[in-house]
PDB file of C-alpha atoms and ligand atoms in Angstrom:
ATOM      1  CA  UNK A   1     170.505 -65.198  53.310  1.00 70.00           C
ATOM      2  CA  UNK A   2     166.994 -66.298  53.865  1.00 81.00           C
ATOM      3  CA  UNK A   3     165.443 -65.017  57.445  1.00 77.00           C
ATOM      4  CA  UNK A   4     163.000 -66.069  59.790  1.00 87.00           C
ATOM      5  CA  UNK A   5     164.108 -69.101  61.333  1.00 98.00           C
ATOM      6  CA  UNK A   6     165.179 -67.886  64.652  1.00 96.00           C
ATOM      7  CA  UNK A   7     163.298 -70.163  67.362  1.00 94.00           C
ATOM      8  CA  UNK A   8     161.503 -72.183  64.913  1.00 98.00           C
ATOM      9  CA  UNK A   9     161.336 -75.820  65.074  1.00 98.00           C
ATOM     10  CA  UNK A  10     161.871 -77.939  61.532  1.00 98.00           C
ATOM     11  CA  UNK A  11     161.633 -81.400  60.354  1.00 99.00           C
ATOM     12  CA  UNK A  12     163.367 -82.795  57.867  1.00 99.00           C
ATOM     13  CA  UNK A  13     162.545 -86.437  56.201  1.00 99.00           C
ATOM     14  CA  UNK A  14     165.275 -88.282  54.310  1.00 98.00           C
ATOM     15  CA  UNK A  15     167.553 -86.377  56.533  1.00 98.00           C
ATOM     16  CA  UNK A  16     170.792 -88.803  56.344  1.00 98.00           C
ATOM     17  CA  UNK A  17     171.892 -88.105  53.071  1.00 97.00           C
ATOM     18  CA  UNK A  18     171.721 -85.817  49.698  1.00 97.00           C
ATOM     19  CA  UNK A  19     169.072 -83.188  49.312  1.00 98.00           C
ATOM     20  CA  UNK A  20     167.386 -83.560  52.671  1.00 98.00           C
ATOM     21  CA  UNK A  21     170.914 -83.470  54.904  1.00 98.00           C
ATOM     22  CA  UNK A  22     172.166 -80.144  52.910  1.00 98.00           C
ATOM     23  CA  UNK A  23     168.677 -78.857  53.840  1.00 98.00           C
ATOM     24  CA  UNK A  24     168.792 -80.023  57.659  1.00 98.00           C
ATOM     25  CA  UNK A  25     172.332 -78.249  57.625  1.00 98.00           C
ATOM     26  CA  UNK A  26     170.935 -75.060  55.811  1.00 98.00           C
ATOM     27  CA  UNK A  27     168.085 -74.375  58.014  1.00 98.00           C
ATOM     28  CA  UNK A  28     170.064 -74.988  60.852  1.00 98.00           C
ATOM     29  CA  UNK A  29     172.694 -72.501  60.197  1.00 98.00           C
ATOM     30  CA  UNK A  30     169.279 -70.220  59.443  1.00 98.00           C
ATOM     31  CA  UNK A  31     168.635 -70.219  63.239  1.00 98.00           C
ATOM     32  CA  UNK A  32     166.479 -73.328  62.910  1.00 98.00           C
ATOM     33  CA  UNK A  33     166.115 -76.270  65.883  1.00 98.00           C
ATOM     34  CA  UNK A  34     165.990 -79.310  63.435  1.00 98.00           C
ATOM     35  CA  UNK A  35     164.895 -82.776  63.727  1.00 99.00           C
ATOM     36  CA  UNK A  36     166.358 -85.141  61.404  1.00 99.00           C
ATOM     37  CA  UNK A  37     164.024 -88.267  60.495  1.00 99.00           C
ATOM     38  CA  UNK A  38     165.518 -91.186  58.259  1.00 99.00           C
ATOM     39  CA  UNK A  39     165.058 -94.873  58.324  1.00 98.00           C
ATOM     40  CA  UNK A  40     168.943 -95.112  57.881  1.00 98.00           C
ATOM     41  CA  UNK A  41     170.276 -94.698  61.300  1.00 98.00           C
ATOM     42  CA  UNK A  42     174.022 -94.147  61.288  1.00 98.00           C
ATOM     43  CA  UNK A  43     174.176 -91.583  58.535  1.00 98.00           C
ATOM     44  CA  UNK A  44     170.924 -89.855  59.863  1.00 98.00           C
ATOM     45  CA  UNK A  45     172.873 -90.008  63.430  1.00 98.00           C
ATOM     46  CA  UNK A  46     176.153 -88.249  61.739  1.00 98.00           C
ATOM     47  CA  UNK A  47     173.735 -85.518  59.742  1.00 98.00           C
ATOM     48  CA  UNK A  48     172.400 -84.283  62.809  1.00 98.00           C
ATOM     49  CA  UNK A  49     176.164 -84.379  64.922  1.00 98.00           C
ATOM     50  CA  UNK A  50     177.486 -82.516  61.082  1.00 98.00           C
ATOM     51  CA  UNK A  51     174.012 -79.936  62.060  1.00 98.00           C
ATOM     52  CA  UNK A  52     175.796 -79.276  65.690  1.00 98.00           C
ATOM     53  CA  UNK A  53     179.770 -79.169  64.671  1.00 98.00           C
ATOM     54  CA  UNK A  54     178.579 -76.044  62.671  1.00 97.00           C
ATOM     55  CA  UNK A  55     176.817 -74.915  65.909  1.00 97.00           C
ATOM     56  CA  UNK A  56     173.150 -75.837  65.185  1.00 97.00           C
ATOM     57  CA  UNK A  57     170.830 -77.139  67.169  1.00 97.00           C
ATOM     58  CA  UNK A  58     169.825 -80.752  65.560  1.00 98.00           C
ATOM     59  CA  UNK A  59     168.738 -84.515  66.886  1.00 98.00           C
ATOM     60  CA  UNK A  60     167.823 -87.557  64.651  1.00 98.00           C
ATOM     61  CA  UNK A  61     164.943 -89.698  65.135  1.00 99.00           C
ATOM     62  CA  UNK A  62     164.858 -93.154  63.220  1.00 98.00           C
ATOM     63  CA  UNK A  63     162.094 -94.586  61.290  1.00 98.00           C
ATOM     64  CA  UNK A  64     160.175 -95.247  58.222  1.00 99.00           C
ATOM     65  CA  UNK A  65     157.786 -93.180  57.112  1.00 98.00           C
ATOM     66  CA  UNK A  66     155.666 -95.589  55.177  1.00 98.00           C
ATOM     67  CA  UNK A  67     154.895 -96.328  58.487  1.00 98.00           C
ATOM     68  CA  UNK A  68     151.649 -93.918  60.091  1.00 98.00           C
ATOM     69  CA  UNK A  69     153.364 -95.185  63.596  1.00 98.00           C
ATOM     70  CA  UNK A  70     156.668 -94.237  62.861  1.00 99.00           C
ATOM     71  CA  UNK A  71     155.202 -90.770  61.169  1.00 99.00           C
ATOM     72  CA  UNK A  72     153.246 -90.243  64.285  1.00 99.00           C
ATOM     73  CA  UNK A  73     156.247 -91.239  66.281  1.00 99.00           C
ATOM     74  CA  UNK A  74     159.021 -88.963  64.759  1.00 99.00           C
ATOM     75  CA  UNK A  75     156.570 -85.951  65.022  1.00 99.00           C
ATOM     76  CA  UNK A  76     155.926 -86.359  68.825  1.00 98.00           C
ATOM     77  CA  UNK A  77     159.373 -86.553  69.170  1.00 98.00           C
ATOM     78  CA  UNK A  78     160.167 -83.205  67.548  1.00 98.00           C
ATOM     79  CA  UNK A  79     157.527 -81.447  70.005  1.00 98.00           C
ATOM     80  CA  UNK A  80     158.657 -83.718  73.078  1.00 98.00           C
ATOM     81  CA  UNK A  81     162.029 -82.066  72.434  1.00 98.00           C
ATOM     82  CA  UNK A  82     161.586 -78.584  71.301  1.00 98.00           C
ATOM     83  CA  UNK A  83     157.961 -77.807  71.931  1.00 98.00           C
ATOM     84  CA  UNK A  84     156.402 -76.750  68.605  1.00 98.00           C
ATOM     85  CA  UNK A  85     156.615 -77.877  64.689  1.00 98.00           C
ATOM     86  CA  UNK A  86     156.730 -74.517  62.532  1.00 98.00           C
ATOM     87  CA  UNK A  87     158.521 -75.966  59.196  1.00 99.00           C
ATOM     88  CA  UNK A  88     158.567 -79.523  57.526  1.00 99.00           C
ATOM     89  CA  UNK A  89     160.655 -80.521  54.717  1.00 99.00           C
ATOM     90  CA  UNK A  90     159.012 -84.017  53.871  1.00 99.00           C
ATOM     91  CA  UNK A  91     161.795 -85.281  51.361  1.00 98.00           C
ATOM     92  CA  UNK A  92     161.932 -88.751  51.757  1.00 98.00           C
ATOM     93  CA  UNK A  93     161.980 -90.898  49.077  1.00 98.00           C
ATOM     94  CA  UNK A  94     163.505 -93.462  47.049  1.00 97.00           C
ATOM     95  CA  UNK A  95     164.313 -94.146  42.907  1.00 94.00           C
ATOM     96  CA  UNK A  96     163.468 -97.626  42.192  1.00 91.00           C
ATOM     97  CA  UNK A  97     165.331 -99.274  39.073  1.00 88.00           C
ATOM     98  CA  UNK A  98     162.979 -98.345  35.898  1.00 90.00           C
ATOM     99  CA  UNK A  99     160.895-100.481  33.857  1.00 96.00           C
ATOM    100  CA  UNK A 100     158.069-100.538  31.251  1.00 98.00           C
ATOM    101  CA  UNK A 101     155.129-101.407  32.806  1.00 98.00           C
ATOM    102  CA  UNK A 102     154.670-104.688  31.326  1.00 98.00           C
ATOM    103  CA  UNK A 103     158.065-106.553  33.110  1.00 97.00           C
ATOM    104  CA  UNK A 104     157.539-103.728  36.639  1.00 97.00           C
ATOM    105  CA  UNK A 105     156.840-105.850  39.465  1.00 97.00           C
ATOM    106  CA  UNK A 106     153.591-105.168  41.480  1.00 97.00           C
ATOM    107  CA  UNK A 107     155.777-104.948  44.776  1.00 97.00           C
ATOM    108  CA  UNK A 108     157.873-102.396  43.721  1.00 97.00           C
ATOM    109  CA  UNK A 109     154.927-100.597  42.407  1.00 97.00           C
ATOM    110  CA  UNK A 110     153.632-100.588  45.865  1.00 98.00           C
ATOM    111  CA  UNK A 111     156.426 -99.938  47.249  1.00 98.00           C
ATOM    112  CA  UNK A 112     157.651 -96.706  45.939  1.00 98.00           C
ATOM    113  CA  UNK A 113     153.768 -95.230  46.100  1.00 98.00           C
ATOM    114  CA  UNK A 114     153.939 -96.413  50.096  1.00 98.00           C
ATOM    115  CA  UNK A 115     157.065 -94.183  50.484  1.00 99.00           C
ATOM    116  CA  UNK A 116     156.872 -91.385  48.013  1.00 98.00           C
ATOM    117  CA  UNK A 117     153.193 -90.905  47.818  1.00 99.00           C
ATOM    118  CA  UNK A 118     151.695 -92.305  51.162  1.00 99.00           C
ATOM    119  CA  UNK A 119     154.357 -91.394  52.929  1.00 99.00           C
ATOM    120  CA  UNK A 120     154.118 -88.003  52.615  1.00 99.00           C
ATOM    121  CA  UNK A 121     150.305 -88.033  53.376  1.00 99.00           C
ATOM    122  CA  UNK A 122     151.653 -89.697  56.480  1.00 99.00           C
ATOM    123  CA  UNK A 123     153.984 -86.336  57.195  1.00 99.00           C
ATOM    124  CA  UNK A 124     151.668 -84.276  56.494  1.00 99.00           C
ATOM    125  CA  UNK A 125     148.639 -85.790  58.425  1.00 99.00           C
ATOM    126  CA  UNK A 126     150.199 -85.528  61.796  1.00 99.00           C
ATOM    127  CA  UNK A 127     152.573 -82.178  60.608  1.00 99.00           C
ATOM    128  CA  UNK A 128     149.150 -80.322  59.714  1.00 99.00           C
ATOM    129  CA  UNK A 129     147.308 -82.227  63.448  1.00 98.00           C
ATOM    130  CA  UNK A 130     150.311 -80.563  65.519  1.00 98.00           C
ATOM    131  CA  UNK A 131     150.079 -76.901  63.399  1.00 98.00           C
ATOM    132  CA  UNK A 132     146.396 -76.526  64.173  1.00 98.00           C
ATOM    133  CA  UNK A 133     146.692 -77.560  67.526  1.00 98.00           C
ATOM    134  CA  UNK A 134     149.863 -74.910  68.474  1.00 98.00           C
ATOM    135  CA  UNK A 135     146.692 -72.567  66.839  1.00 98.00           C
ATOM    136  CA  UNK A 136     147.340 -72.819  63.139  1.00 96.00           C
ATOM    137  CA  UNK A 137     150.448 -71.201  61.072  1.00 98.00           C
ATOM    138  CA  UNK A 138     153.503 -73.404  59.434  1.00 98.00           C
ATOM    139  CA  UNK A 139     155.168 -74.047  56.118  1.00 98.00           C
ATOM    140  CA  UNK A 140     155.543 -77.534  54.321  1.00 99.00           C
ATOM    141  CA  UNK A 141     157.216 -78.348  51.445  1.00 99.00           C
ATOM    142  CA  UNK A 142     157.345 -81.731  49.873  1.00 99.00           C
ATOM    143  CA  UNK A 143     159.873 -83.470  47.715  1.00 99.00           C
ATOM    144  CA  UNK A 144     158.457 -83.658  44.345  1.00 99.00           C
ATOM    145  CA  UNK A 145     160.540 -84.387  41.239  1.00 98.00           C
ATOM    146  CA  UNK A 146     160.503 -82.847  37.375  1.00 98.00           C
ATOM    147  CA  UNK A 147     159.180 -86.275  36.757  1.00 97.00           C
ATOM    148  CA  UNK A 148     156.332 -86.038  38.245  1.00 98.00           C
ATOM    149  CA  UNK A 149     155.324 -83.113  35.781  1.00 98.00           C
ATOM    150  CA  UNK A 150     157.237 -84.925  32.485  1.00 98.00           C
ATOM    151  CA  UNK A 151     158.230 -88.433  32.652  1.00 97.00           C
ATOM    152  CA  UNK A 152     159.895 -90.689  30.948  1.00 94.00           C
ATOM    153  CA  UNK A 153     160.246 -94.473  29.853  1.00 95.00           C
ATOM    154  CA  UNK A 154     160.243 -97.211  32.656  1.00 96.00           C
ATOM    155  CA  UNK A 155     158.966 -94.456  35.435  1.00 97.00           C
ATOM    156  CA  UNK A 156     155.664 -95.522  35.822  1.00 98.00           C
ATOM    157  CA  UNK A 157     155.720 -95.707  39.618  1.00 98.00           C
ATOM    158  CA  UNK A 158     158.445 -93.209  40.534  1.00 98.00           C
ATOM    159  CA  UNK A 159     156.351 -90.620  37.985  1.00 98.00           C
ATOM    160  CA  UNK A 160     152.717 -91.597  39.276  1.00 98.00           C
ATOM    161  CA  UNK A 161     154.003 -90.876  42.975  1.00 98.00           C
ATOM    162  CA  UNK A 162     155.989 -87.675  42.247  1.00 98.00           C
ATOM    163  CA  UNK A 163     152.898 -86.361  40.271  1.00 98.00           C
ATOM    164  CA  UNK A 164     150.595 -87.288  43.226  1.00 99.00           C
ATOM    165  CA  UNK A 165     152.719 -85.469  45.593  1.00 99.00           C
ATOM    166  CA  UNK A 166     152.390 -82.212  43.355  1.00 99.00           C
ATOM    167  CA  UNK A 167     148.056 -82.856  43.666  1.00 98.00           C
ATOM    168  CA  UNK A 168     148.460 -83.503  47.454  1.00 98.00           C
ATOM    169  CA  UNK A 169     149.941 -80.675  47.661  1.00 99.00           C
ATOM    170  CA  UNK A 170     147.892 -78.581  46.040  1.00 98.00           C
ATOM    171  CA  UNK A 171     144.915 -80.398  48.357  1.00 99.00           C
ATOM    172  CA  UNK A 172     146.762 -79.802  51.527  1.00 99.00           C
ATOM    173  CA  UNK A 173     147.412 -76.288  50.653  1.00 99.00           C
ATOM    174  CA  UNK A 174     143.388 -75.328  50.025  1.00 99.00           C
ATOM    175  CA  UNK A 175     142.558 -77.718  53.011  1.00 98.00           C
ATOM    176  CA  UNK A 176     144.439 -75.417  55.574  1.00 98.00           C
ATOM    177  CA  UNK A 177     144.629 -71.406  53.731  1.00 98.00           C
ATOM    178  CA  UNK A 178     142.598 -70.154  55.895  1.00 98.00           C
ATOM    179  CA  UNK A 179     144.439 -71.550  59.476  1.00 98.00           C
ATOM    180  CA  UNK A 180     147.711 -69.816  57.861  1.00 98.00           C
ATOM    181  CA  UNK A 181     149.504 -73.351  56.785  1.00 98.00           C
ATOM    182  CA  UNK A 182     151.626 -72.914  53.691  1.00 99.00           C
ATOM    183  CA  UNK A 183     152.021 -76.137  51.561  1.00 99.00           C
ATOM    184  CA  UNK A 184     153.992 -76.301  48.516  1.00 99.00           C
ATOM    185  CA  UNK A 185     156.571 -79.030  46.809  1.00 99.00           C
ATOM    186  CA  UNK A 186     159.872 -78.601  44.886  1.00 99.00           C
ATOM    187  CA  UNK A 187     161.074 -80.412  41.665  1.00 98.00           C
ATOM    188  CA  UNK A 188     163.611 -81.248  41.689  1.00 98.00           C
ATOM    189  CA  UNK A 189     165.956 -81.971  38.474  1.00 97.00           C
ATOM    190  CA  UNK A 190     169.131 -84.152  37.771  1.00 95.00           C
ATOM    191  CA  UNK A 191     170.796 -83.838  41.346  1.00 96.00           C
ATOM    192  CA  UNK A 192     174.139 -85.260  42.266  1.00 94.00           C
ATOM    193  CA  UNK A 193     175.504 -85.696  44.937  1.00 89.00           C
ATOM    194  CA  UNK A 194     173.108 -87.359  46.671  1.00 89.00           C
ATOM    195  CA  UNK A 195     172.602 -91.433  47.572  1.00 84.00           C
ATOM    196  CA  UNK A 196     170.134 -92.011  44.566  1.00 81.00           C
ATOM    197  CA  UNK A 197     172.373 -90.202  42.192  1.00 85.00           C
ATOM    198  CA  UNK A 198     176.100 -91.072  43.155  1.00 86.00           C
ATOM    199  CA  UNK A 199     174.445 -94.889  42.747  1.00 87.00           C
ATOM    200  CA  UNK A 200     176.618 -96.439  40.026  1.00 89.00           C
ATOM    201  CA  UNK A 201     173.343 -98.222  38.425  1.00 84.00           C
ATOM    202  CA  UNK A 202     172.082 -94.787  38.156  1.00 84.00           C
ATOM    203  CA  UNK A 203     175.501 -93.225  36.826  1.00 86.00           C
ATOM    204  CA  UNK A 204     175.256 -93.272  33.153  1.00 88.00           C
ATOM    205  CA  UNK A 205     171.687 -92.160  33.287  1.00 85.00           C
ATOM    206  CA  UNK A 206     172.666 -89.293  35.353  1.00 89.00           C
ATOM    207  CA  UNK A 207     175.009 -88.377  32.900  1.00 91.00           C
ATOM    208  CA  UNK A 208     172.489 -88.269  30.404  1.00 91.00           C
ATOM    209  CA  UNK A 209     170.944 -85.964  32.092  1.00 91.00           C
ATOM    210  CA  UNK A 210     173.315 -83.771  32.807  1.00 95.00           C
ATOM    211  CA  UNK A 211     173.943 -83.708  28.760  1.00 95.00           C
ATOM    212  CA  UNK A 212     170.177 -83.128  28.190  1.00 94.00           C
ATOM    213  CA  UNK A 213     169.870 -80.390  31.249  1.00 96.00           C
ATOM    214  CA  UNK A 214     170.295 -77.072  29.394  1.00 97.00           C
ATOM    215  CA  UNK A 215     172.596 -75.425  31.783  1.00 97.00           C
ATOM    216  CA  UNK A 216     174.958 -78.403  30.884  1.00 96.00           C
ATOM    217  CA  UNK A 217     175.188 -79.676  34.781  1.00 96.00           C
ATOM    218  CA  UNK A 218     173.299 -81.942  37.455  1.00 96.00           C
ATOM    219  CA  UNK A 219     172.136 -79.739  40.400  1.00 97.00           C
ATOM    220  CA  UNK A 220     173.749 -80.180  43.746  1.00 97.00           C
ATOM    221  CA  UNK A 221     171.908 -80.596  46.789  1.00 98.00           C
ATOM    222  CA  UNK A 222     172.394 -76.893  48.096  1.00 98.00           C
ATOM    223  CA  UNK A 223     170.708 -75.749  44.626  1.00 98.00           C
ATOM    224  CA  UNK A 224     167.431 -77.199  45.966  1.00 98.00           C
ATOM    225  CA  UNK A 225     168.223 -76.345  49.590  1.00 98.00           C
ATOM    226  CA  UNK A 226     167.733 -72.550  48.868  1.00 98.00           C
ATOM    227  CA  UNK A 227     164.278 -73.100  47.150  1.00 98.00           C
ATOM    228  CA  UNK A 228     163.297 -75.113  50.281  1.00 98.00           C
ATOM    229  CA  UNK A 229     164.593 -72.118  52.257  1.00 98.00           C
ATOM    230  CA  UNK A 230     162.735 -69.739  51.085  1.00 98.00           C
ATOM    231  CA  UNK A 231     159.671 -71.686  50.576  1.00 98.00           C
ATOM    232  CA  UNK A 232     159.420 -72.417  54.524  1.00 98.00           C
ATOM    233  CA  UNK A 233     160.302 -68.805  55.301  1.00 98.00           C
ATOM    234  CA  UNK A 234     158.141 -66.020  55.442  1.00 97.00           C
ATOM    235  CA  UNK A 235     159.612 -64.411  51.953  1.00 97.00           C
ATOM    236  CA  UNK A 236     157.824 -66.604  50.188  1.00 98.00           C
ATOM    237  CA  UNK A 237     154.354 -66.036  52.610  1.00 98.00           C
ATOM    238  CA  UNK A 238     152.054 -65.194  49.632  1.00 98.00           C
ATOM    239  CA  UNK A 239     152.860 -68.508  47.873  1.00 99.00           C
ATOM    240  CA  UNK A 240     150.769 -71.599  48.347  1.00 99.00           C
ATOM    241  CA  UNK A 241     149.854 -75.218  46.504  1.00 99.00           C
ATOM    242  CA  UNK A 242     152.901 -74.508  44.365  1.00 99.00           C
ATOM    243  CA  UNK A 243     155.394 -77.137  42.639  1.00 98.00           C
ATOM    244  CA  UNK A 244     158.854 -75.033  41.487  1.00 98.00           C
ATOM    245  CA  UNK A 245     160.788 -76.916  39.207  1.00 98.00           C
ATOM    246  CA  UNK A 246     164.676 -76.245  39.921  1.00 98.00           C
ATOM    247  CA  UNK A 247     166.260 -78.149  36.703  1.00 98.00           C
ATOM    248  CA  UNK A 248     168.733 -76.123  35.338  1.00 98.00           C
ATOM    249  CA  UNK A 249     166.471 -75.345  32.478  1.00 98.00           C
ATOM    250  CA  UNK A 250     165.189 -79.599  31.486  1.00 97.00           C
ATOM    251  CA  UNK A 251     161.719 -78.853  31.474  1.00 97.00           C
ATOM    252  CA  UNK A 252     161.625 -75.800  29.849  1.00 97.00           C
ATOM    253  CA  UNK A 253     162.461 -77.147  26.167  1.00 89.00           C
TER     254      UNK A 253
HETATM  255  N1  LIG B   1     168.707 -86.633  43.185  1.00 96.62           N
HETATM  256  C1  LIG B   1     167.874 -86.346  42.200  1.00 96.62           C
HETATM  257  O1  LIG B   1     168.280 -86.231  41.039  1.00 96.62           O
HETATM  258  C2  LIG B   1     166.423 -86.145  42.482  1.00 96.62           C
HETATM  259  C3  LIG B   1     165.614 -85.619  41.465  1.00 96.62           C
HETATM  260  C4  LIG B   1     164.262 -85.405  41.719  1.00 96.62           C
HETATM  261  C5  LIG B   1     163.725 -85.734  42.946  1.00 96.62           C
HETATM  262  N2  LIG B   1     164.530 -86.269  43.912  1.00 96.62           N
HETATM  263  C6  LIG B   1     163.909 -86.584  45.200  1.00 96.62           C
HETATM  264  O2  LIG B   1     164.633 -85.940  46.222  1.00 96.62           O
HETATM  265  C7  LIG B   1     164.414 -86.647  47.452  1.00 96.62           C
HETATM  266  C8  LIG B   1     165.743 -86.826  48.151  1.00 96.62           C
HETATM  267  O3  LIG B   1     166.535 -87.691  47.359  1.00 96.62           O
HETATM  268  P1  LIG B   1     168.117 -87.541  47.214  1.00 96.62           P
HETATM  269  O4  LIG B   1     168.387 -87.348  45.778  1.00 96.62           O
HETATM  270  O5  LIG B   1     168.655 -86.586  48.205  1.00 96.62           O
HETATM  271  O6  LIG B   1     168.565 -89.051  47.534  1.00 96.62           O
HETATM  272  P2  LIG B   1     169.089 -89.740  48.871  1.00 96.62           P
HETATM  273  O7  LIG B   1     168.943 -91.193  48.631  1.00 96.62           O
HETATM  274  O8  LIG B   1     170.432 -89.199  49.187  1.00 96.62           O
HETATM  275  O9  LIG B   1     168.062 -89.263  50.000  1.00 96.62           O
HETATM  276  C9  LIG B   1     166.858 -89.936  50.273  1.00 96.62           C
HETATM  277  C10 LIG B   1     166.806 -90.218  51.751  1.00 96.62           C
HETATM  278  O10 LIG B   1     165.504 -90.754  52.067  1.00 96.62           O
HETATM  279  C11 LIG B   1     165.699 -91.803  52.998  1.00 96.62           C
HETATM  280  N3  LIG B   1     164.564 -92.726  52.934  1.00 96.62           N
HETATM  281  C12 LIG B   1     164.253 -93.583  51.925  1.00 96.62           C
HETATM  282  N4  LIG B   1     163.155 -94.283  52.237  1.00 96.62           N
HETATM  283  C13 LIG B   1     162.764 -93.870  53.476  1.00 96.62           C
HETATM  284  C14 LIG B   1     161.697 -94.233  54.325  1.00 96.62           C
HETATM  285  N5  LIG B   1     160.810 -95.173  53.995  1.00 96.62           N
HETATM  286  N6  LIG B   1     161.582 -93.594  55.525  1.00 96.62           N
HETATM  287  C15 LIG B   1     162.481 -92.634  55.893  1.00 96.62           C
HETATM  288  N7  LIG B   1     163.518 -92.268  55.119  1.00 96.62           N
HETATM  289  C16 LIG B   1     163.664 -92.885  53.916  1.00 96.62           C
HETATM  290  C17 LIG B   1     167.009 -92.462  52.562  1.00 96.62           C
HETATM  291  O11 LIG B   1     167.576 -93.248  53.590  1.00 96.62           O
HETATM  292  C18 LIG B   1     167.847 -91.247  52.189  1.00 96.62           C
HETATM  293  O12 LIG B   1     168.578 -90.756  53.311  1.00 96.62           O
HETATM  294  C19 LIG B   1     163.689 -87.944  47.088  1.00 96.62           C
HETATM  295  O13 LIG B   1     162.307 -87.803  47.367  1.00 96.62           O
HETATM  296  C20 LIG B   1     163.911 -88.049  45.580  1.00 96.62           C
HETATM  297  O14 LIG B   1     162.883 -88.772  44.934  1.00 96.62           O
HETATM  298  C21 LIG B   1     165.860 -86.468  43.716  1.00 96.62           C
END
C-alpha cells in the first residue's frame, strides 16, 4: 500500500469516470481529502459520493478545463474547502474519432489540443501558483498516453497533444526542482474500462489492441491508479520530468 497521504489535499481532473475516478477512489482510501473536477456533472457528482460510501473524504467541482476560468475556479475551490493543494492528478482528456490528416477537421484539431494539451497547462498554471504560495512542495502527474511516445495512423491530434504533455512535463518539472514540486506524466496503454474505451466506435480497435499488447490484455483503470499512487507519494520523491509507460508490454517490441 502506497503511504503518505494522510492530511493531504488532491485533485483529480476527469474525475467522473475511468482512469481518473479509480484514482480519486484510490487516493482517497490512501488517507487523501480529494476534489473531483469533471465537466460531466452527474457522474463526477456520484464519483465523489462512491469516494465517501468507502469512507473518504471527497467533493466534486464542475467545469471544463479548456477553460483558464474554470481551471482557476476548480483550484480555489479545493483550497476554499480543505486549505492546501499537495497532489494533482491532471487526467482529463478526450479520444477524438481518428483520421489522416488530409480529411481531420481543423476544429477537432483544436479541440483535442485545447483539452489535452492546453488544458493541462491550465492545471498546472494555477496547481504550481497555489504550491509556491503554501511555500513550495507538491506532486503532479499528468495523463499522457503510449501514443504520445509511438503513434499511429489517423492520431495526428490525439498523438501531437499526448506528446506535448510528456515535454510540458518535463518543462514544468525543471521550472519548479528547486521549490520541491515533483512533475511527472503516465502512459498509459490500451485501458478498458473506462468511457473512451467501453465506447462501441472504439470497441474493435480496442480489441486490437488488446491482441497486439504483449501481456495479451487491455489495462484496467486500477493498473494505472497505482503508478499515479506512487508517483504523487513520497516513494517515488527522487523522480522528476518522467513519462512511465504502463502498457502491458506494447511499446516495448
Ligand atoms: N483508456 C485508454 O486506453 C487510455 C490510453 C491512454 C491514455 N488515456 C488517457 O487517460 C485519460 C483518462 O481517460 P479514460 O480512459 O479514463 O476515459 P474517460 O472518458 O472515462 O475519462 C475522461 C474523463 O475526462 C472528462 N473530460 C473530458 N473533457 C473534459 C474537459 N474539457 N474538462 C473536464 N473534464 C473533461 C470526461 O468527462 C471523463 O470523465 C485521458 O486523458 C485519456 O486520453 C486513456
Amino acid at each position: 500500500m502506497v503511504q503518505g497521504f494522510d492530511g493531504k489535499v488532491a485533485l483529480v481532473t476527469g474525475a467522473a469516470t475511468g482512469i481518473g475516478r479509480q484514482t480519486a477512489l484510490a487516493l482517497a482510501a490512501a488517507g487523501a481529502r480529494v476534489v473531483l473536477a469533471d465537466i460531466v456533472r452527474q457522474a463526477g457528482e456520484e464519483s465523489a459520493h462512491a469516494v465517501e460510501v468507502a469512507g473518504g473524504r471527497a467533493m466534486f467541482v464542475p467545469g471544463d478545463i479548456a477553460s483558464g476560468d474554470d481551471v482557476a475556479r476548480i483550484v480555489k475551490a479545493a483550497v476554499d474547502a480543505y486549505g492546501r493543494l499537495d497532489c494533482a492528478f491532471n487526467n482529463a482528456g478526450i479520444a477524438p474519432r481518428g483520421a489522416a490528416i488530409v480529411d481531420m477537421a481543423e476544429a477537432d484539431w483544436d479541440r483535442t489540443i485545447a483539452i489535452n494539451l492546453k488544458g493541462v497547462w491550465w492545471c498546472m498554471k494555477h496547481e504550481c501558483a497555489q504550491m509556491l504560495a503554501q511555500g513550495g512542495g507538491g506532486t503532479i502527474v499528468n495523463t499522457a498516453s503510449i501514443m504520445g511516445v509511438v503513434s499511429g495512423p489517423g492520431l495526428a491530434a490525439y498523438s501531437a497533444s499526448k506528446a506535448g504533455v510528456v515535454g510540458l512535463t518535463r518543462s514544468v518539472a525543471l521550472d519548479y526542482a528547486r521549490q520541491g514540486i515533483r512533475v511527472n506524466a503516465v502512459c498509459p496503454g490500451g485501458i478498458g474500462n473506462t468511457a473512451i474505451t467501453d465506447d462501441p466506435a472504439n470497441r474493435a480497435d480496442m480489441e486490437e489492441l488488446a491482441q497486439m499488447t504483449p501481456m495479451g490484455r487491455l489495462g484496467c483503470p486500477q493498473d494505472i491508479a497505482d503508478t499515479v499512487l506512487w508517483l504523487l507519494s513520497p516513494q517515488s520523491g527522487f523522480v522528476t520530468g518522467q513519462s512511465i509507460v504502463v502498457d502491458g508490454g506494447f511499446t516495448a517490441w
